[in-house]
PDB file of C-alpha atoms in Angstrom:
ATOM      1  CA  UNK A   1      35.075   0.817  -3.941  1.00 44.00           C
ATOM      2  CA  UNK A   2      36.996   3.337  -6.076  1.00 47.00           C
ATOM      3  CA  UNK A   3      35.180   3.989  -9.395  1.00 53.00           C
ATOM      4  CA  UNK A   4      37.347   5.930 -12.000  1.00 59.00           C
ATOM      5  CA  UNK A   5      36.324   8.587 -14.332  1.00 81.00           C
ATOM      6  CA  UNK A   6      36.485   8.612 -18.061  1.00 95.00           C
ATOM      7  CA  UNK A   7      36.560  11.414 -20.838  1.00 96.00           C
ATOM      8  CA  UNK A   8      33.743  11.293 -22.743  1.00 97.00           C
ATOM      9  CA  UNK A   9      34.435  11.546 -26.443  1.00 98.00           C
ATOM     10  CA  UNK A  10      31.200  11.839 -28.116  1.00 98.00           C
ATOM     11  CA  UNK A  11      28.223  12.712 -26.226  1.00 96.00           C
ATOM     12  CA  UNK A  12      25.639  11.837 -28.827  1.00 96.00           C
ATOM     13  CA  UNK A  13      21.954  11.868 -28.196  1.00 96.00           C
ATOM     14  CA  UNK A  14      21.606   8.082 -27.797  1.00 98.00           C
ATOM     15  CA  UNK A  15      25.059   6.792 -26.978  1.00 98.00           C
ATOM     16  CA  UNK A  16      27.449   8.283 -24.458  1.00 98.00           C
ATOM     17  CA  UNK A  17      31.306   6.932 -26.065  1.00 98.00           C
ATOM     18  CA  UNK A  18      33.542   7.302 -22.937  1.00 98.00           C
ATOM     19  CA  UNK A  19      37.454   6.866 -23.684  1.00 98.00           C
ATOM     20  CA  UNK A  20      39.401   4.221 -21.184  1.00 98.00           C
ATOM     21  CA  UNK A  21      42.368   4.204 -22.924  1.00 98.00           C
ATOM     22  CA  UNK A  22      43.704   5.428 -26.847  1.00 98.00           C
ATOM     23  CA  UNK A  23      42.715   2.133 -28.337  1.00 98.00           C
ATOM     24  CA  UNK A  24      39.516   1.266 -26.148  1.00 98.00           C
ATOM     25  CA  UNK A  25      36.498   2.610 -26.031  1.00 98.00           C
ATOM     26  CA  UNK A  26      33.054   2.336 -23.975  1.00 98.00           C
ATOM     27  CA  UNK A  27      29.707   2.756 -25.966  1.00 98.00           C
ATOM     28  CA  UNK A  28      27.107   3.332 -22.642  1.00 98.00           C
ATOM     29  CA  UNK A  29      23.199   3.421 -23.594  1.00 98.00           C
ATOM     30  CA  UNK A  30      22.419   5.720 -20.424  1.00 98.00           C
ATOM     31  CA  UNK A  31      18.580   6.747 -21.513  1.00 97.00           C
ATOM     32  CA  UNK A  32      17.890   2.866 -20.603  1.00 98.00           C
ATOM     33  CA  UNK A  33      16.669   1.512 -17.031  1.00 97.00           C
ATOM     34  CA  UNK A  34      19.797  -1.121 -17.836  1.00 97.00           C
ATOM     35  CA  UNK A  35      22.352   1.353 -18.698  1.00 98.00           C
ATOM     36  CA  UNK A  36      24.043  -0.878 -21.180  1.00 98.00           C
ATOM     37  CA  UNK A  37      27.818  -0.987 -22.427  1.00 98.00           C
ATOM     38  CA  UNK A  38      29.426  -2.152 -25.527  1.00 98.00           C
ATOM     39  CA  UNK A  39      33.043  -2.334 -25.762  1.00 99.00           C
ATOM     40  CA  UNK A  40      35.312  -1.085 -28.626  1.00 99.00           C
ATOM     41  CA  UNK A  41      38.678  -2.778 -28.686  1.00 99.00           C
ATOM     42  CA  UNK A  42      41.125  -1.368 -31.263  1.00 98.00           C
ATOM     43  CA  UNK A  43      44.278  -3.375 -32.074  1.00 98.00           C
ATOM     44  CA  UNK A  44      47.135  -2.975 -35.221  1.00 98.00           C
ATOM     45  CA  UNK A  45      45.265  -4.789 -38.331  1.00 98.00           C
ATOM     46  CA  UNK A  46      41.023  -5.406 -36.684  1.00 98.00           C
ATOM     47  CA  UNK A  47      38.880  -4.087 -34.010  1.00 99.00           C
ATOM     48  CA  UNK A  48      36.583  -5.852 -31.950  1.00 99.00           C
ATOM     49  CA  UNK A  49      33.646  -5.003 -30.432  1.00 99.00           C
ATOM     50  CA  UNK A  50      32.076  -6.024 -27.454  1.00 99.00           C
ATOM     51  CA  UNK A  51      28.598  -6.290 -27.978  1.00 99.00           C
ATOM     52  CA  UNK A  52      26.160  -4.639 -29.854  1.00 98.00           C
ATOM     53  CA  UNK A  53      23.646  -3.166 -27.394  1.00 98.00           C
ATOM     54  CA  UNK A  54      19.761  -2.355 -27.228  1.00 98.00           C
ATOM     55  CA  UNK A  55      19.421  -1.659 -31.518  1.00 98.00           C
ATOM     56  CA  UNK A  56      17.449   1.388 -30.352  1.00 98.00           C
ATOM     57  CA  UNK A  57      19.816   3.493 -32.388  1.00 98.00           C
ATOM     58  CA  UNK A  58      22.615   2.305 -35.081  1.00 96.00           C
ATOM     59  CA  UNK A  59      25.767   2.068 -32.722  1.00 98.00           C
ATOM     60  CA  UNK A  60      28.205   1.693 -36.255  1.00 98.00           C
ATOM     61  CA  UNK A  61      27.142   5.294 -36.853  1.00 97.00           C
ATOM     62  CA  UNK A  62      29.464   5.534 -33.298  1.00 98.00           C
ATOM     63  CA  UNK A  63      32.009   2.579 -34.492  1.00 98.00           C
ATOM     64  CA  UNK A  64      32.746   4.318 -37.858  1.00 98.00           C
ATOM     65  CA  UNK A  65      33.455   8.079 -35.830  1.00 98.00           C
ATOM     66  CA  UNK A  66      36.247   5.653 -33.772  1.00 98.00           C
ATOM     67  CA  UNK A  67      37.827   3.112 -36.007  1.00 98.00           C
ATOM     68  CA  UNK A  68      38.129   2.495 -39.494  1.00 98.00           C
ATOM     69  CA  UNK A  69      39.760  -1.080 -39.543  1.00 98.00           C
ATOM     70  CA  UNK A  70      37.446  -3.982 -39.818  1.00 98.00           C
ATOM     71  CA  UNK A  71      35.492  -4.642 -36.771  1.00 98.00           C
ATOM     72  CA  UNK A  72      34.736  -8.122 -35.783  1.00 98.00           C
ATOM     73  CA  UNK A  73      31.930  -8.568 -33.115  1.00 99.00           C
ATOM     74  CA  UNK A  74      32.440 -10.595 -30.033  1.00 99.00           C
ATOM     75  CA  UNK A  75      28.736 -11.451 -28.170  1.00 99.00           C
ATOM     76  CA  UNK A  76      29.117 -12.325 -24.757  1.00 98.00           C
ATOM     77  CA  UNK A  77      25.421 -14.142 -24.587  1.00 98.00           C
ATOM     78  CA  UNK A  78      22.784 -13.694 -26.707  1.00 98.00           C
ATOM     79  CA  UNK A  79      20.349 -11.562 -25.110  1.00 97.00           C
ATOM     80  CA  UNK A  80      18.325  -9.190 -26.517  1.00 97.00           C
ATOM     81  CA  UNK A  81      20.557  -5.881 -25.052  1.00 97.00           C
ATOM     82  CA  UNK A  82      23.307  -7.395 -26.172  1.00 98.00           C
ATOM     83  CA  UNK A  83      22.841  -7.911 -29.928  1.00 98.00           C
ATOM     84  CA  UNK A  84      20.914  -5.418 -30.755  1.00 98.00           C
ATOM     85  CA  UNK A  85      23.266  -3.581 -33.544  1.00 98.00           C
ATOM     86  CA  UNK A  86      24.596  -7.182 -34.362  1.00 98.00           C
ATOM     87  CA  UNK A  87      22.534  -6.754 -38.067  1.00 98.00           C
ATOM     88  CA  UNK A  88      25.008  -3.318 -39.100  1.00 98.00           C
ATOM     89  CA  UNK A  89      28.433  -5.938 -38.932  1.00 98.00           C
ATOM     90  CA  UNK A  90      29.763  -8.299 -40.783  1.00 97.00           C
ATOM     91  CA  UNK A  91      31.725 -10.642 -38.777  1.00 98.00           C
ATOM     92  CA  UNK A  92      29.895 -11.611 -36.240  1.00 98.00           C
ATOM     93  CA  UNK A  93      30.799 -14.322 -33.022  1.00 98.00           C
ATOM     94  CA  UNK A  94      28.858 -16.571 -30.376  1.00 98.00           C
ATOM     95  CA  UNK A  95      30.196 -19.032 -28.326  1.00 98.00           C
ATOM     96  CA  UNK A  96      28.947 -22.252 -29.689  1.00 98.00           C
ATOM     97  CA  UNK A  97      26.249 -22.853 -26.960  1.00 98.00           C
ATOM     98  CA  UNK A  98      24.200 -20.224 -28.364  1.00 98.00           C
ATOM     99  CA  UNK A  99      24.660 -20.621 -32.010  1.00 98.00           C
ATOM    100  CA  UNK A 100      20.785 -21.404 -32.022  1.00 98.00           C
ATOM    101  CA  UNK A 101      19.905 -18.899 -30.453  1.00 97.00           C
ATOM    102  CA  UNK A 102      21.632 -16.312 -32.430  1.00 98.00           C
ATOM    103  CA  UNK A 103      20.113 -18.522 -35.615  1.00 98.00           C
ATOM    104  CA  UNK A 104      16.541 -19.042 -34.093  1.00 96.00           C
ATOM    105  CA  UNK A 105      15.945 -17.062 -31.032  1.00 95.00           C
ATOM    106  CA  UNK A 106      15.757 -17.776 -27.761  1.00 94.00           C
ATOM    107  CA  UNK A 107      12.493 -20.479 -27.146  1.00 87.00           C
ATOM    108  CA  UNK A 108      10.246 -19.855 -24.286  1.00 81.00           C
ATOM    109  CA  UNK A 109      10.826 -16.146 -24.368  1.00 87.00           C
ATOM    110  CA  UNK A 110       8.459 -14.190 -26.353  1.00 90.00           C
ATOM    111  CA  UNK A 111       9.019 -11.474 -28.203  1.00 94.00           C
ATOM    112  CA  UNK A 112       5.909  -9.106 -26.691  1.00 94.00           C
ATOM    113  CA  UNK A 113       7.755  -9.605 -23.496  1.00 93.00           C
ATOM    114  CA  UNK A 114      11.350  -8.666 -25.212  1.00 95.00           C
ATOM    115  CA  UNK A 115       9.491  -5.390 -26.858  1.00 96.00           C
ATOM    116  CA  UNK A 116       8.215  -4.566 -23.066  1.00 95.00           C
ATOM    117  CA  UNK A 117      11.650  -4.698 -21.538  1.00 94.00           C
ATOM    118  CA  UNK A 118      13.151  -2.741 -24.116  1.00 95.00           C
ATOM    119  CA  UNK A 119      10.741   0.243 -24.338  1.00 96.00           C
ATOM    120  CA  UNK A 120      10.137   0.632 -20.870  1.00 95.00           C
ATOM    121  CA  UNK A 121      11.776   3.526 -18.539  1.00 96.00           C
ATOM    122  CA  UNK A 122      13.653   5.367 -21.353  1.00 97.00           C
ATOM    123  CA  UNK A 123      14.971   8.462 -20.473  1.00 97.00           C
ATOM    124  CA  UNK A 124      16.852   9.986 -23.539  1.00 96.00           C
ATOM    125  CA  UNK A 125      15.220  10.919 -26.840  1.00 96.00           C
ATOM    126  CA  UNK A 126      15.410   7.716 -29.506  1.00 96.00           C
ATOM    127  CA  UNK A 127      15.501   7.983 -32.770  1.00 95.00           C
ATOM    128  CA  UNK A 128      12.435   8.086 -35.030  1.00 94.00           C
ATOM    129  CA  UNK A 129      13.208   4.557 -36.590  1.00 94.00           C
ATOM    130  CA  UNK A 130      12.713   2.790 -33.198  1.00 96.00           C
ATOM    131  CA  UNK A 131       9.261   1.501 -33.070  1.00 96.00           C
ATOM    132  CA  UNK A 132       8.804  -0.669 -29.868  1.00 95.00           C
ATOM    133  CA  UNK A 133       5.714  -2.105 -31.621  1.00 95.00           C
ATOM    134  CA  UNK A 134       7.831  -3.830 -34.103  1.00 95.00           C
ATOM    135  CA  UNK A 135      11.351  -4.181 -32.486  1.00 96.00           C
ATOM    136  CA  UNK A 136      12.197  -7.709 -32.976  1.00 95.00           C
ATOM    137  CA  UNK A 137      15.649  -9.270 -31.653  1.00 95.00           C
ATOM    138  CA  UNK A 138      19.026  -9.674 -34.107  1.00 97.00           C
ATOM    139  CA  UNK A 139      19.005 -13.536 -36.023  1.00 97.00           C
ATOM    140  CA  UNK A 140      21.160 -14.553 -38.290  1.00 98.00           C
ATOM    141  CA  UNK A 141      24.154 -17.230 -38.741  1.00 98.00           C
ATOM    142  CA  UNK A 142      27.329 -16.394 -36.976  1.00 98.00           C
ATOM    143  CA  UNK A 143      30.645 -15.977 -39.164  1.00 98.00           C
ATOM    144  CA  UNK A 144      32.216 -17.957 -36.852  1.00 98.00           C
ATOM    145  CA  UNK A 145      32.020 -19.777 -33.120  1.00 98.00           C
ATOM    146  CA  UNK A 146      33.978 -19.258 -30.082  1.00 98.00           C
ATOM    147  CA  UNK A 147      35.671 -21.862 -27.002  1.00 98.00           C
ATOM    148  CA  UNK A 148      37.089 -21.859 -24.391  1.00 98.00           C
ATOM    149  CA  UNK A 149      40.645 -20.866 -24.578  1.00 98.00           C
ATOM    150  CA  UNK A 150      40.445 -19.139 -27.872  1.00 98.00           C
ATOM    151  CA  UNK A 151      42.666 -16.253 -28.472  1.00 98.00           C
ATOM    152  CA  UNK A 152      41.565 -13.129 -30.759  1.00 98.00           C
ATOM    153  CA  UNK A 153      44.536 -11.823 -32.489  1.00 98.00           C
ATOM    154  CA  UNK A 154      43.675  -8.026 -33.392  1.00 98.00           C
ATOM    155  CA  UNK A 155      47.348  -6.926 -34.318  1.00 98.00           C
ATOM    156  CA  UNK A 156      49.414  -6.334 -31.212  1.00 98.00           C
ATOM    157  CA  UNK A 157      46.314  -6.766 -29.238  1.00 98.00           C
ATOM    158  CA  UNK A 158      45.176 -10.843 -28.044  1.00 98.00           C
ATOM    159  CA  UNK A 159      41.597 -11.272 -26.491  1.00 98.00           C
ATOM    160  CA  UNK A 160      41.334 -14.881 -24.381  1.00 98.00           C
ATOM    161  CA  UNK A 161      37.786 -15.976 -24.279  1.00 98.00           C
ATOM    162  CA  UNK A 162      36.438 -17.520 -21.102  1.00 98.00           C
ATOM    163  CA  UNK A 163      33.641 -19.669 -21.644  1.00 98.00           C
ATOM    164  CA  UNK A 164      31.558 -18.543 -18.055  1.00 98.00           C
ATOM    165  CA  UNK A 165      28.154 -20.168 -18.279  1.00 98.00           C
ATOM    166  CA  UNK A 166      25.420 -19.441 -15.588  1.00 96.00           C
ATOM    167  CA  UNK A 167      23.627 -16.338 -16.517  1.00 96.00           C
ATOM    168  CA  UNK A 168      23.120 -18.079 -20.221  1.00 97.00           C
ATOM    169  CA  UNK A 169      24.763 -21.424 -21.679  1.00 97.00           C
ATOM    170  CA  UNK A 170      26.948 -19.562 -24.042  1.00 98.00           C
ATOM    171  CA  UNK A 171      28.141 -16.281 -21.658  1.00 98.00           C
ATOM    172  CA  UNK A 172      32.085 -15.457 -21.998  1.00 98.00           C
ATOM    173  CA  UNK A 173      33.973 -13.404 -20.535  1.00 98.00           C
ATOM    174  CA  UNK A 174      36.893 -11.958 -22.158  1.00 99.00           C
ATOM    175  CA  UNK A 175      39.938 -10.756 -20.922  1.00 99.00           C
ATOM    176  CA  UNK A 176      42.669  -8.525 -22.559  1.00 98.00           C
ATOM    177  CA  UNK A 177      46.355  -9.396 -20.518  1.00 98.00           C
ATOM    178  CA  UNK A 178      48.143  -6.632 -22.553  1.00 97.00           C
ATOM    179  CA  UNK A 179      45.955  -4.133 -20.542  1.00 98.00           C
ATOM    180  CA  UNK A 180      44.631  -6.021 -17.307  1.00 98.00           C
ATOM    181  CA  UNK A 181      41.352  -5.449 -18.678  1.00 98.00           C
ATOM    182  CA  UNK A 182      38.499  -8.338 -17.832  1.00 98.00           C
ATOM    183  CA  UNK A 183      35.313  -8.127 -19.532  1.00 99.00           C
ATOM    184  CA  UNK A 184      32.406  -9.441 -17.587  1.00 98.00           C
ATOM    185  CA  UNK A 185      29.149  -9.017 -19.985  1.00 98.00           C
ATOM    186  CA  UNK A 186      26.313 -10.330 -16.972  1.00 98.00           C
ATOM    187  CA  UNK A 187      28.733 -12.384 -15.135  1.00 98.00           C
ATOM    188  CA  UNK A 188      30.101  -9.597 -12.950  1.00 98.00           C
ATOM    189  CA  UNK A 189      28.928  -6.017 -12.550  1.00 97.00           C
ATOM    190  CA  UNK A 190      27.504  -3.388  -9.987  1.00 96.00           C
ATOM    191  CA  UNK A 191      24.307  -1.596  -8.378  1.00 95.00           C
ATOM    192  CA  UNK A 192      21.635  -4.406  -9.908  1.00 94.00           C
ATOM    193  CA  UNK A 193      21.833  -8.055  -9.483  1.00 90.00           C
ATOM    194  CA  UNK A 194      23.026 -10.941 -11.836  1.00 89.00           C
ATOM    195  CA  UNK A 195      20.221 -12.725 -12.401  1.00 86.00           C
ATOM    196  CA  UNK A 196      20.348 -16.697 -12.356  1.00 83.00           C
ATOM    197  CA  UNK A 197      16.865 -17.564 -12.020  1.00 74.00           C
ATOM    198  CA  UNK A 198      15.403 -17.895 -15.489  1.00 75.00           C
ATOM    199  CA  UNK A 199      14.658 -21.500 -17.248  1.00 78.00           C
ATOM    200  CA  UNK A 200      17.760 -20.783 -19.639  1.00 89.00           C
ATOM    201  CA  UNK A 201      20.395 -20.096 -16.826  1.00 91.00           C
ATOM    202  CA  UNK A 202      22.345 -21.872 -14.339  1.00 91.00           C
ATOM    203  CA  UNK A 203      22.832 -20.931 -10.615  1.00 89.00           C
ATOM    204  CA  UNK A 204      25.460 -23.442 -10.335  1.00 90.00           C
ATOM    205  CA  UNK A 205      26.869 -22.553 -13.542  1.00 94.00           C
ATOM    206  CA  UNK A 206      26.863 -19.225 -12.309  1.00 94.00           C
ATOM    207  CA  UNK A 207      28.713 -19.875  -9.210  1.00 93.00           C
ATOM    208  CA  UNK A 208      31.518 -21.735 -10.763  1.00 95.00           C
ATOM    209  CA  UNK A 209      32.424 -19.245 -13.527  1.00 97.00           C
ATOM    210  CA  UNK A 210      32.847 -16.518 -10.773  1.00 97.00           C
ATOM    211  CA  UNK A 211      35.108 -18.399  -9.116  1.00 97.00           C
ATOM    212  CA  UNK A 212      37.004 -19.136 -12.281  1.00 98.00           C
ATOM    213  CA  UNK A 213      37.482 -15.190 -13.451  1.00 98.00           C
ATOM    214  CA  UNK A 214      38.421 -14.470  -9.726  1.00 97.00           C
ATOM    215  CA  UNK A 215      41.288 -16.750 -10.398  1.00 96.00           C
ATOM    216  CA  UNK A 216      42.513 -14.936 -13.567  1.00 98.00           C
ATOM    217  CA  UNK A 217      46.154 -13.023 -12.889  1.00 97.00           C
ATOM    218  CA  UNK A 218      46.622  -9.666 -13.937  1.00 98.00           C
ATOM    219  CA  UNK A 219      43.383  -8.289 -13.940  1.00 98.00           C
ATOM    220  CA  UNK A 220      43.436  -4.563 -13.434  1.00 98.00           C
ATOM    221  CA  UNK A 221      39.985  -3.069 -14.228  1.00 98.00           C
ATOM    222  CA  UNK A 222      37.147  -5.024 -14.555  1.00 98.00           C
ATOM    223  CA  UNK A 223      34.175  -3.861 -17.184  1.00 98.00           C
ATOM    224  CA  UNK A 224      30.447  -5.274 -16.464  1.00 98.00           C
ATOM    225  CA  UNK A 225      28.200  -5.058 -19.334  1.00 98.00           C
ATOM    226  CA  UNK A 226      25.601  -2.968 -16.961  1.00 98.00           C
ATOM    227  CA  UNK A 227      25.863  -0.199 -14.813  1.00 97.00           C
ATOM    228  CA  UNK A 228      29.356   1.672 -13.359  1.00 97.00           C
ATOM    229  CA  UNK A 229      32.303   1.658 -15.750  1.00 98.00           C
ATOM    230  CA  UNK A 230      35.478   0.207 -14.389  1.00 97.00           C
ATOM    231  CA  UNK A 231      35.333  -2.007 -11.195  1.00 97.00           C
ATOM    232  CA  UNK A 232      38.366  -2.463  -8.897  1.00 97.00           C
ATOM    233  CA  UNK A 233      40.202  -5.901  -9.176  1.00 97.00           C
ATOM    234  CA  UNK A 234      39.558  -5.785  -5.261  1.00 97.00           C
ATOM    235  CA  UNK A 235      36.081  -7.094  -5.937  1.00 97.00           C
ATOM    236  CA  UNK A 236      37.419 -10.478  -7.279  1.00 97.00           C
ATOM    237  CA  UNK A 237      38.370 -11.096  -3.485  1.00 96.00           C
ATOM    238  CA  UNK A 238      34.678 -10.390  -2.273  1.00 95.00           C
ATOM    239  CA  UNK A 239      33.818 -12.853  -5.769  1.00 96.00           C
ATOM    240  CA  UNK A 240      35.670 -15.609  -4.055  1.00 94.00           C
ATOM    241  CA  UNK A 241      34.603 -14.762  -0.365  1.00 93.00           C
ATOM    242  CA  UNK A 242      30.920 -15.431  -1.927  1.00 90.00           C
ATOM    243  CA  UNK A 243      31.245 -18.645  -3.949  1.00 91.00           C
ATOM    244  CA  UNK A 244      32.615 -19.883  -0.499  1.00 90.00           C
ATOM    245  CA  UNK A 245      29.195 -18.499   1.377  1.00 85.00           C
ATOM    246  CA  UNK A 246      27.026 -19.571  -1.564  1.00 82.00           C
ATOM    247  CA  UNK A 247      28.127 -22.999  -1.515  1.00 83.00           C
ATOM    248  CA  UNK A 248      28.348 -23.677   2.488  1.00 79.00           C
ATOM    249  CA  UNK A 249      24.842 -22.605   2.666  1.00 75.00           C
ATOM    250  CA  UNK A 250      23.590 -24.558   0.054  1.00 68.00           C
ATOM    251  CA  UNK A 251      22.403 -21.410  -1.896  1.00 61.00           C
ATOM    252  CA  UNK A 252      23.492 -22.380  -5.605  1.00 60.00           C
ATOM    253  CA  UNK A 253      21.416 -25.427  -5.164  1.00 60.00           C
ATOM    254  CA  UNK A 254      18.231 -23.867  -3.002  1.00 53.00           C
ATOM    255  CA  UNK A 255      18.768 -20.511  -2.600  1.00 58.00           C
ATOM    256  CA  UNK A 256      16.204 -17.790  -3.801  1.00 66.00           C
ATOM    257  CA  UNK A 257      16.140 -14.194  -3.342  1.00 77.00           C
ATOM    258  CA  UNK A 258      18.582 -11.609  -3.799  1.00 84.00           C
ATOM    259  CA  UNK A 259      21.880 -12.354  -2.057  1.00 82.00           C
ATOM    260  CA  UNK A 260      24.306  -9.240  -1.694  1.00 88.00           C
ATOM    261  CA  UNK A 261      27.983  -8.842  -1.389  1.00 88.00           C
ATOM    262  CA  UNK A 262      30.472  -6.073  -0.884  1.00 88.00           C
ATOM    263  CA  UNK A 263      29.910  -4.725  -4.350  1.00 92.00           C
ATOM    264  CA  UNK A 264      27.968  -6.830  -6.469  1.00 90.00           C
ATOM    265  CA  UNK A 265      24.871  -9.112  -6.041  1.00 92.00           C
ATOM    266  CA  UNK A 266      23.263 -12.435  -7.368  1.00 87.00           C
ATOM    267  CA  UNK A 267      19.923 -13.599  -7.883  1.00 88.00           C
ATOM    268  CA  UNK A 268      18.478 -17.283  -7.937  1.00 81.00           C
TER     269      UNK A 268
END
């Protein structure tokens, strides 16, 4: 599968900001084991960003060197890698499904085990103000709540939100028809599986919203949350050639393991 390069635009000792096009923008967290990416969408009158990341480091101190418009943040799921920065914004968004989560945390997942996942296998320098000892997850109220079928006017610019449940109640995708550009958060990315096996997710969930982004027209890139930047459309072929294997083999309802496709992988 054809991965394309992007310029990098500030190579900073924490982040990596790779450019994808004049108005977007790709915030990568390489020095993790879950090389995570946050996505900076720049329209006429707001931006919005994509996530928030680990909170190792302070990703507005990246946000401010690319935009200076107001930035509204759009969380795909609330999971620890993917709120971490939410506390240096504003306007903040969550699908309603994990309102409570966002408010109260996430129950039946400590925090000791959250600190182990995020200080483990770091590569790249952090900053002197992350102290895995005391890291403690984003909470706080949400400005506002997202649904299915919303549309994010930025100025020129419209966002659809996709509510895609299955790796978390709450996950959306989001997808960007001015550009072709789908964003997948945990539903959909490369190299390392998406996980459906934890008490909070859904394999059958799962299943189902993969089948419903495969069935989104226009797509032209594709941008996981994890791992390789920019995934062919192509793979949305191989997403639909697996919900039919999944679901004649009874996998979303008893399957366990790892179960691997041309390009991605799932596991229940």
């Amino acid at each position: 599968m054809e991965h394309k390069p992007y310029q990098v635009v500030i190579d900073d000792v924490w982040f990596t900001v790779s450019k994808l096009d004049d108005t977007t923008f790709v915030i990568s967290e390489y020095g993790h084991w879950e090389k995570v990416h946050s996505f900076l969408l720049i329209g006429d009158e707001r931006a919005a960003l994509i996530d928030t990341g680990l909170g190792i480091d302070n990703m507005k101190r990246m946000t401010d060197q690319l935009t200076d418009l107001p930035i509204m943040v759009l969380t795909t799921h609330v999971h620890a890698d993917h709120i971490g920065s939410h506390g240096q914004y504003e306007d903040i968004y969550v699908h309603e499904a994990e309102e409570d989560w966002l408010v109260s945390g996430i129950k039946k997942l400590s925090v000791e085990q959250i600190r182990k996942d995020i200080s483990r296998d770091i590569t790249r320098p952090v900053p002197a103000s992350f102290d895995p000892a005391a890291y403690t997850p984003y909470q706080g109220q949400p400005t506002g709540l997202l649904r299915d079928g919303d549309i994010i006017e930025l100025g020129g610019r419209n966002l659809v939100i996709y509510h895609t449940p299955g790796h978390s109640p709450g996950h959306i995708a989001l997808f960007d028809p001015s550009r072709g550009y789908l964003f997948t958060g945990d539903l959909l990315y490369d190299e390392t599986p998406v996980y459906a096996f934890y008490p909070t997710t859904s394999p059958e969930d799962l299943v189902n919203s993969l089948e419903r982004i495969a069935d989104i027209d226009g797509v032209k890139r594709i941008y996981g949350a994890h791992n390789t930047i920019g995934l062919d459309p192509v793979l949305l072929d191989e997403v639909r050639a697996a919900v039919q294997a999944l679901r004649k083999q009874d996998l979303v309802r008893f399957g366990t393991g790892i179960h691997r496709f041309d390009g991605f992988s799932v596991q229940f």
